Coordinates of C-alpha atoms and ligand atoms in Angstrom, one line a residue:
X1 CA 43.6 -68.8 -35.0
X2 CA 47.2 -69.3 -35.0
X3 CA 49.7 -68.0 -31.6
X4 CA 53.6 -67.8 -31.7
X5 CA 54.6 -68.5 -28.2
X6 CA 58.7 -67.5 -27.9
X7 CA 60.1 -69.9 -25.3
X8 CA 63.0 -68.5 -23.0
X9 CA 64.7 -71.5 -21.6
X10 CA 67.5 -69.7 -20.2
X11 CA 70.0 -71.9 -18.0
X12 CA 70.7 -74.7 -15.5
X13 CA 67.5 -76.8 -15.0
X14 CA 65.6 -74.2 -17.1
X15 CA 66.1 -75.7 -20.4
X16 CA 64.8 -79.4 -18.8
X17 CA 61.3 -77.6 -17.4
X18 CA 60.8 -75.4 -20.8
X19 CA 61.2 -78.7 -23.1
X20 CA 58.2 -80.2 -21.0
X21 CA 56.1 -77.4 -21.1
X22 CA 56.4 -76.9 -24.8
X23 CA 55.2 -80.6 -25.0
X24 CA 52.3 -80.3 -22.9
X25 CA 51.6 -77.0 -24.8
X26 CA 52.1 -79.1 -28.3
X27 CA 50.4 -81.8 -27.1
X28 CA 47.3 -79.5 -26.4
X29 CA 47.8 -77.9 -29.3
X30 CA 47.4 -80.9 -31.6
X31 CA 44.0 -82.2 -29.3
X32 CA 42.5 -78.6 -29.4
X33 CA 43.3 -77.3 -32.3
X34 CA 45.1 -74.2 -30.7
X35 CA 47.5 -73.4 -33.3
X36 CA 50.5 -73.2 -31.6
X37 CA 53.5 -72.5 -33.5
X38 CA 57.0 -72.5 -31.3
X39 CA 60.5 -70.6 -31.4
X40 CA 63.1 -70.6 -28.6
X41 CA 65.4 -67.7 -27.9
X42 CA 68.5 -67.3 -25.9
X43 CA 68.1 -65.3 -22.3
X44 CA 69.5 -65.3 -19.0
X45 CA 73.2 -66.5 -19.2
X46 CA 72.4 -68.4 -22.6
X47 CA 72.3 -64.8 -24.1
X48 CA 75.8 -63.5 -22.4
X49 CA 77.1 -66.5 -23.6
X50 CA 76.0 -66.3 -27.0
X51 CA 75.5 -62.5 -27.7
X52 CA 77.2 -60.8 -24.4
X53 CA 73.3 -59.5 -23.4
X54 CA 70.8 -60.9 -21.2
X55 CA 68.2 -60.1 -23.5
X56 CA 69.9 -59.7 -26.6
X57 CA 68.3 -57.9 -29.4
X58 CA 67.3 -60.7 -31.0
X59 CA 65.2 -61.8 -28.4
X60 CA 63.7 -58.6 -28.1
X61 CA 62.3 -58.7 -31.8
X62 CA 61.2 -62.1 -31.5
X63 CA 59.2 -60.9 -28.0
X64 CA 58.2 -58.3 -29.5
X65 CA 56.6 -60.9 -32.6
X66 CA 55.1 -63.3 -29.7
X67 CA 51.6 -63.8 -28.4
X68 CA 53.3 -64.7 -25.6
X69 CA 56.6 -65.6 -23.6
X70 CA 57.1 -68.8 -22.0
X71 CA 60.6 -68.5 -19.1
X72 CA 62.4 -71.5 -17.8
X73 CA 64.6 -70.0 -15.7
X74 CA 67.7 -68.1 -15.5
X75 CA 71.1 -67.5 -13.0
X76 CA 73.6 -69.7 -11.8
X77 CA 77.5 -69.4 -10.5
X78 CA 78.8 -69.4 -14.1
X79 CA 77.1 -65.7 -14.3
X80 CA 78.1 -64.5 -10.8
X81 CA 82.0 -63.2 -11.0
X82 CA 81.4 -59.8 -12.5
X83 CA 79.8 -58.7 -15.9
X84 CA 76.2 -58.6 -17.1
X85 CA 73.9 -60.8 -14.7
X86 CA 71.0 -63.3 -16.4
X87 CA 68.4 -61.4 -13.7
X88 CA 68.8 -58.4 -14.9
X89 CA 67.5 -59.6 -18.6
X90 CA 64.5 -61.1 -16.6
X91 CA 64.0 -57.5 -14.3
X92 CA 64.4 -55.8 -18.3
X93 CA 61.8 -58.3 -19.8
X94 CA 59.3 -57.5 -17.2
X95 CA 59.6 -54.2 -17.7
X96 CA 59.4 -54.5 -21.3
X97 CA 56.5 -56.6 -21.5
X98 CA 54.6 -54.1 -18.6
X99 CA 53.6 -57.2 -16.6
X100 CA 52.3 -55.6 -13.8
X101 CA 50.5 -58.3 -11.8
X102 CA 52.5 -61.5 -11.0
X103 CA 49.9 -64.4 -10.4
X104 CA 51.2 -67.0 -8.3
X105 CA 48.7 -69.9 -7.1
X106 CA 49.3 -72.6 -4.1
X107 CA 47.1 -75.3 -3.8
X108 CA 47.4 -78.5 -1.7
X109 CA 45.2 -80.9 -3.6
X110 CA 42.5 -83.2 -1.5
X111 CA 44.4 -86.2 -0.7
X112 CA 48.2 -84.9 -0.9
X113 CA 48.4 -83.0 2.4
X114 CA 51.3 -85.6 3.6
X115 CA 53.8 -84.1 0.9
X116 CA 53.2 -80.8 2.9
X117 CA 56.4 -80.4 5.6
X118 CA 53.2 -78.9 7.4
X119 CA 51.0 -81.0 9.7
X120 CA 48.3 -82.3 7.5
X121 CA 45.4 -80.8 9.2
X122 CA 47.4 -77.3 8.7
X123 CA 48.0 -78.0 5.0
X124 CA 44.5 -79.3 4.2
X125 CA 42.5 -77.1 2.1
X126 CA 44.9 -74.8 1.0
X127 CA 43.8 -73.0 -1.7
X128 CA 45.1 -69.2 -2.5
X129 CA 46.3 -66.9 -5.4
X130 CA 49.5 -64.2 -4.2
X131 CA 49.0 -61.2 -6.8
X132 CA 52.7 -59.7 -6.7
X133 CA 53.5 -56.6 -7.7
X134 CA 56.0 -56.9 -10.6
X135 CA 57.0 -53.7 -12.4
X136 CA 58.2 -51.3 -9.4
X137 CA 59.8 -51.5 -6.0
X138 CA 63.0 -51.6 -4.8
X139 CA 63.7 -54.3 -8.0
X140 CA 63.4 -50.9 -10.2
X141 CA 64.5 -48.0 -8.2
X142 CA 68.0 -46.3 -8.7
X143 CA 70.6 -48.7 -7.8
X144 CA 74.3 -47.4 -6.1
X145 CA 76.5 -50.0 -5.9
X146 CA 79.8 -49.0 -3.9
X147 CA 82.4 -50.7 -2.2
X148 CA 81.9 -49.3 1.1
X149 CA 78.3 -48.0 0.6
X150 CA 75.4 -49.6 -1.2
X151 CA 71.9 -48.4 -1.7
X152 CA 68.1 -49.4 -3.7
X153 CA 65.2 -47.2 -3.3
X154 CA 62.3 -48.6 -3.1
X155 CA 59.5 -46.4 -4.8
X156 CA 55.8 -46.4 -5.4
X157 CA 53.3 -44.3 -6.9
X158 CA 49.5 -44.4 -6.2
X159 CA 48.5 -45.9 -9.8
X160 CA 51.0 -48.6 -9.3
X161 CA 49.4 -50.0 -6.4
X162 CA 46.0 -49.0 -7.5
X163 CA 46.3 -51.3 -11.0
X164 CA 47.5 -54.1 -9.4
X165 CA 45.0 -53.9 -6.4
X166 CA 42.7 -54.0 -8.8
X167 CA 43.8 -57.5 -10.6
X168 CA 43.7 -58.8 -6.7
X169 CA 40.1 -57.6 -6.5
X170 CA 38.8 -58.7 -9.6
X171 CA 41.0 -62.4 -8.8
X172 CA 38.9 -62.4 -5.4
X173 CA 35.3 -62.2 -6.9
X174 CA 36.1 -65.3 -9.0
X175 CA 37.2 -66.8 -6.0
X176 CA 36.0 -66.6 -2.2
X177 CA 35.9 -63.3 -2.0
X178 CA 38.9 -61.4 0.1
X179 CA 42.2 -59.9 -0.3
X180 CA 45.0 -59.9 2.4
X181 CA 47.1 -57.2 1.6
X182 CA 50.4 -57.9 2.8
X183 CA 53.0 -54.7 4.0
X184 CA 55.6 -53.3 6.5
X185 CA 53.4 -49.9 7.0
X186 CA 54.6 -50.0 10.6
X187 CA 58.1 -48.7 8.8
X188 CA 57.5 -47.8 5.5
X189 CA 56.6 -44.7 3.4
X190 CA 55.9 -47.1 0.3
X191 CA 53.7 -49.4 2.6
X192 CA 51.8 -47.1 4.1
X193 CA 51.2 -45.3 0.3
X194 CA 50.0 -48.6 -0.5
X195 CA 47.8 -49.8 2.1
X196 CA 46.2 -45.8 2.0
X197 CA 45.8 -47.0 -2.1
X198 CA 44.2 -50.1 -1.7
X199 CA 41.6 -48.8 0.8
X200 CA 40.6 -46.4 -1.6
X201 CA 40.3 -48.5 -4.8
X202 CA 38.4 -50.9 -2.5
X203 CA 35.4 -48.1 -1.1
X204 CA 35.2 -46.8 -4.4
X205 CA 35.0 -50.2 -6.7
X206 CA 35.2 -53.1 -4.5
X207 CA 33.4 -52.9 -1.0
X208 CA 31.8 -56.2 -1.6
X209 CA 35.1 -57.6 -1.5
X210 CA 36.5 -58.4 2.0
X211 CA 40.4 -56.6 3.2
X212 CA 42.6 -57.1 5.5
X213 CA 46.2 -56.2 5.8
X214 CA 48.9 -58.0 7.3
X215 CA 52.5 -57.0 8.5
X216 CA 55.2 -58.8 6.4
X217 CA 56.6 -60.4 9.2
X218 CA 53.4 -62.0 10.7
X219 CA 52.5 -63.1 7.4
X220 CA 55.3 -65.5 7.2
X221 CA 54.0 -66.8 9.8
X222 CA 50.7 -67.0 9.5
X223 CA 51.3 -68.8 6.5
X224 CA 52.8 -71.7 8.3
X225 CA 50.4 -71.7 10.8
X226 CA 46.8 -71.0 8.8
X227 CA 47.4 -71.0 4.9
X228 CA 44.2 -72.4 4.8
X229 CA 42.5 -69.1 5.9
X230 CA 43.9 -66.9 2.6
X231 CA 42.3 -66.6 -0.1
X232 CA 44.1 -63.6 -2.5
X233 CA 47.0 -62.3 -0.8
X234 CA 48.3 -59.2 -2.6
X235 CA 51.9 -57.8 -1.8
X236 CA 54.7 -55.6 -3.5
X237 CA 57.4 -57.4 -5.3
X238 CA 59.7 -57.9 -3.0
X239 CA 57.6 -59.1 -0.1
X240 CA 55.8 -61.0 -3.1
X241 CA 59.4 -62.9 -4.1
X242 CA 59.7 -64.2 -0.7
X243 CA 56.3 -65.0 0.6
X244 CA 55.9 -67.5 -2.6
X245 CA 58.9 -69.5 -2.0
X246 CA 57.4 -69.8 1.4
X247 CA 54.3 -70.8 0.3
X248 CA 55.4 -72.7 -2.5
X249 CA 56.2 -75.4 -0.9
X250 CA 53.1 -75.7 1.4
X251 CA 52.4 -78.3 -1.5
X252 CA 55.1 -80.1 -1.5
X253 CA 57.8 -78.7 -3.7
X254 CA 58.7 -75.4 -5.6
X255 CA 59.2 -77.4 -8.4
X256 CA 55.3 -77.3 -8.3
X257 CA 54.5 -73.8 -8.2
X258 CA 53.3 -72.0 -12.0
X259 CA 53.5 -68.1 -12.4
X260 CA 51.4 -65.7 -14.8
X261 CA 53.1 -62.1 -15.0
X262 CA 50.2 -60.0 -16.6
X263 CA 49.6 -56.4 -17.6
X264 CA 47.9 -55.0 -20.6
X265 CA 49.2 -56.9 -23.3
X266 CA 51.3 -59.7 -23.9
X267 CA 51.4 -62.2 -20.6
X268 CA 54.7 -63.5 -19.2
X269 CA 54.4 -67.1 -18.0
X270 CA 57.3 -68.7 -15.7
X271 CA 57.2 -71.7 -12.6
X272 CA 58.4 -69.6 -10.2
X273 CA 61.9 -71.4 -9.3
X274 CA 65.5 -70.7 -10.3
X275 CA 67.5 -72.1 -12.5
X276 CA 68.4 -74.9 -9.2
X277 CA 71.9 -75.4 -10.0
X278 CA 72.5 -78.5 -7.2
X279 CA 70.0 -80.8 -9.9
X280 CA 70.6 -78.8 -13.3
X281 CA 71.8 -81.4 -15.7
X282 CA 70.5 -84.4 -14.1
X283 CA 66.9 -84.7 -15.8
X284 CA 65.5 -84.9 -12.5
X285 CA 63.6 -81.3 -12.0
X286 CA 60.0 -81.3 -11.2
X287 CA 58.2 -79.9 -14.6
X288 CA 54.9 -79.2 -12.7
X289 CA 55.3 -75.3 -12.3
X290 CA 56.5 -75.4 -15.9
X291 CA 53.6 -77.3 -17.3
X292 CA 51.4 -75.6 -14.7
X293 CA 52.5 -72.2 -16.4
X294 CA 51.4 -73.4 -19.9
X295 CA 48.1 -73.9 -18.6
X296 CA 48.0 -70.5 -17.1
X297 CA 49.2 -69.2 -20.6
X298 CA 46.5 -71.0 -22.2
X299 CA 43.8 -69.5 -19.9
X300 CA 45.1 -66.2 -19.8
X301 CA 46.8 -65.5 -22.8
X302 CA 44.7 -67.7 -25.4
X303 CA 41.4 -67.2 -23.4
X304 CA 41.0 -71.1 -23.5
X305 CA 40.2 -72.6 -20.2
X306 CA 39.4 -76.1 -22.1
X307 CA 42.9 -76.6 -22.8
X308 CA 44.3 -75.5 -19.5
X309 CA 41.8 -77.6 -17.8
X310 CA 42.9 -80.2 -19.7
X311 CA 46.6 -79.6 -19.0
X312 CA 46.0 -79.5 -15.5
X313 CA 44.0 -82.8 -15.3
X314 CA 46.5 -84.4 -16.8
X315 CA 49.3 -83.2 -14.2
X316 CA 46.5 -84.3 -11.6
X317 CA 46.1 -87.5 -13.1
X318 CA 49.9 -88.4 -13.5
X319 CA 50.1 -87.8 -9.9
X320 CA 47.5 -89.5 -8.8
X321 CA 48.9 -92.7 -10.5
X322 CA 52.1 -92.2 -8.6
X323 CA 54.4 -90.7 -10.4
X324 CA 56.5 -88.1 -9.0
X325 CA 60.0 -86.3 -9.3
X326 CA 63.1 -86.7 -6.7
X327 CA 61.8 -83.5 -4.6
X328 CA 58.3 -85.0 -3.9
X329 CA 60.0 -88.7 -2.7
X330 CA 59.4 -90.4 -6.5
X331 CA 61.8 -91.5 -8.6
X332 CA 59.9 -90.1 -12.0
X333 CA 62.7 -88.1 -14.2
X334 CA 62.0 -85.0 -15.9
X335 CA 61.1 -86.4 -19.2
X336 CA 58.9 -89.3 -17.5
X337 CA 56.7 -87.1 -16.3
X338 CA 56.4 -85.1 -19.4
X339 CA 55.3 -87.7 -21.6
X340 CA 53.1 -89.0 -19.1
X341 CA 51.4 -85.5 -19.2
X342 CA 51.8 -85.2 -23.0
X343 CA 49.9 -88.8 -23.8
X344 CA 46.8 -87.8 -20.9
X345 CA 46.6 -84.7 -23.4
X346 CA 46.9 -86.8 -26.8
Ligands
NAD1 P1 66.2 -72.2 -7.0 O1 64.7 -72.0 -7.0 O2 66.9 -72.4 -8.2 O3 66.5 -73.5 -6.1 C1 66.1 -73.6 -4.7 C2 66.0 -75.1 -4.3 O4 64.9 -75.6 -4.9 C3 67.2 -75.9 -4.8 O5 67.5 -76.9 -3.8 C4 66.7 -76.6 -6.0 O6 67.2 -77.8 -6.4 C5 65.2 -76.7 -5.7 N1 64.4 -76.7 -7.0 C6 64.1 -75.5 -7.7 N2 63.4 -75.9 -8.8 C7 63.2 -77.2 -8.7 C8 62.5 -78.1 -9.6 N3 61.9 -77.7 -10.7 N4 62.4 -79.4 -9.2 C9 63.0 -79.8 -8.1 N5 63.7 -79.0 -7.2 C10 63.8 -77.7 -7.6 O7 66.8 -71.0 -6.1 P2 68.3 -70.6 -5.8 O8 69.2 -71.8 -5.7 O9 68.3 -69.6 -4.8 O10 68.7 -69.8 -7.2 C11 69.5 -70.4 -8.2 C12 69.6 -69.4 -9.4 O11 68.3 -69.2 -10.0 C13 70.1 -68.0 -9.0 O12 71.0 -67.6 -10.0 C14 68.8 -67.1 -9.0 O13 69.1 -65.8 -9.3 C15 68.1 -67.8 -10.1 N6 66.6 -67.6 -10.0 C16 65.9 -67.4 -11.1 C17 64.6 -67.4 -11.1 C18 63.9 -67.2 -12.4 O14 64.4 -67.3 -13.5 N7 62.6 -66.8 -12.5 C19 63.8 -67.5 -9.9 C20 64.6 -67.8 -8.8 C21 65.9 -67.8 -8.8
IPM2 C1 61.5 -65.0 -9.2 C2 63.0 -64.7 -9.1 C3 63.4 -63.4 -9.7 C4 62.7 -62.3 -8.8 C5 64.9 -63.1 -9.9 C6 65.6 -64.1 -10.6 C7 65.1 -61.7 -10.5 O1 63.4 -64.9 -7.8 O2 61.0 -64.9 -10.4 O3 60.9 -65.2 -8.2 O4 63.2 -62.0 -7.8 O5 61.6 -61.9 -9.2
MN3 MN1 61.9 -65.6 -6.5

């Protein structure tokens, strides 16, 4: 077998996290014999600046060629006086791809609750997958952009909710078995369309899977207060956006947190941080949710767990001989890290 994975660094500390996730990804490559073969394409403000698009056409055909898409991250101030914006290449991409059903995983690994900002016996055992919504929402409905009046509709159909109900479903029979499904019902049309959906799917496919729904609001708290007790949460794309910053950094950092966008074909894979301006340039940015991603896109879009559970032993095992980035209290750079993930892999 042979897989072309085009790799999207975009801008500020994007580039630093893509060049160590195309290591680990070569690196596992060489010990597995995946095949990998590489191209990078310009996106986000790297493709205003070089083509005057987001998502220039170039990238599109070279997207279009993948097996799958590797993000680093895109945005920053350079983009933000006017003109095209780098998101709105990322919103297109999505689209594009039909990635559906964002996977985002928080775990607080055995032994690392003190990196939490959470008391330790709150952090402990922390251990759930947020299934975001990613192709619809108020990300993708009509847009008016005035000076004295504004407005994004937020819109949902039935089959949206249904298809990525159903990833959250099938995610919680691997796992421990329930889905919180997160909303604002209390106020909203689309919420109360989507809780109405996801009962539904569940009595006719999935009664041996536990629900429960949650208000928005109390969910942000309840994630401070009991992570521990979630297993799959499952939430539209805006709700999804902030509640995994949130938890994010239950573990430490959101340098740490991996993403995997997926839909019927080709999967997206992306740590789920910006493009973090403040650190871009330095070499410091933790490449965990980067290299985290390449394991998901081995899993997911190479159907081999071996090499993901290899990449994410060797994350586990660079930590647990100490090394670390700036946001989790080490003194590791970008690029120490990466090797030291690279040579567990060789
Ligand atoms: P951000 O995630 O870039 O940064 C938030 C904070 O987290 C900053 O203090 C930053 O230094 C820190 N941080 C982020 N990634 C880190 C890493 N790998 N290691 C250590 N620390 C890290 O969010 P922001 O500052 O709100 O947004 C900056 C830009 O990124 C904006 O233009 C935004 O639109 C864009 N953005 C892009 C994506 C994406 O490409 N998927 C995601 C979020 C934000
Ligand atoms: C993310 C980002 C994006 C989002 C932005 C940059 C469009 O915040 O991937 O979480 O809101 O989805
Ligand atoms: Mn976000």
């Amino acid at each position: 077998m042979s897989y072309r994975i085009t790799l999207l660094p975009g801008d500020g500390v994007g580039p630093e996290v893509t060049a160590a996730a195309r290591a680990a990804l070569d690196a596992a490559s060489t010990a597995f014999n995946l095949g990998l073969s590489f191209d990078e394409r310009a996106f986000g403000g790297a493709g205003i600046d070089a083509f005057g698009a987001p998502y220039p056409d170039e990238t599109r055909t070279a997207v279009a060629a993948a097996d799958a898409i590797f993000l680093g991250a895109v945005g920053g101030p350079k983009w933000e006086k006017g003109g095209p914006r780098p998101e709105q290449g990322l919103l297109d991409l999505r689209r594009d791809l039909g990635v559906y059903a964002n996977l985002r995983p928080t775990i607080v690994a055995p032994g690392f609750e003190d990196r939490s900002p959470l008391k330790a016996d709150v952090a402990r055992g922390v251990d759930f997958l947020i299934v975001r919504e990613l192709n619809g929402g108020v990300y993708y409905g009509d847009r008016e952009e005035g000076k004295t009046r504004a407005s994004d509709l937020c819109v949902y159909t039935r089959d949206e909710v249904r298809r990525v109900a159903r990833v959250a479903f099938e995610a919680a029979r691997g796992r421990r078995g329930k889905v919180t499904s997160v909303d604002k019902a209390n106020v909203l049309a689309t919420s109360r369309l989507w809780r109405a959906a996801v009962e539904e799917l569940r009595a006719e496919a999935y009664a041996d899977v536990e629900l429960e729904h949650a208000l928005v609001d109390a969910m942000a708290m309840h994630l401070v207060t009991r992570p521990a007790s979630f297993d799959v949460i499952l939430t539209e794309n805006m709700f999804g956006d902030i509640l995994s910053d949130e938890a994010s950094v239950l573990s430490g950092s959101i340098g740490m947190a991996p993403s995997a966008s997926l839909g019927d074909g080709k999967g997206l894979y992306e740590p789920i941080h910006g493009s973090a301006p403040d650190i871009a340039g330095k070499g410091v940015a933790n490449p965990i949710g980067a290299i985290m991603s390449a394991a998901m896109l081995a899993r997911h879009s190479l159907g081999r767990d071996d090499a993901a559970a290899a990449i994410e032993r060797a994350v586990a095992g660079a930590l647990d001989d100490g090394l670390a980035t700036r946001d989790l209290g080490g003194d590791a750079t970008t690029t120490v890290f990466s090797n030291a993930v690279a040579e567990r892999l060789a």
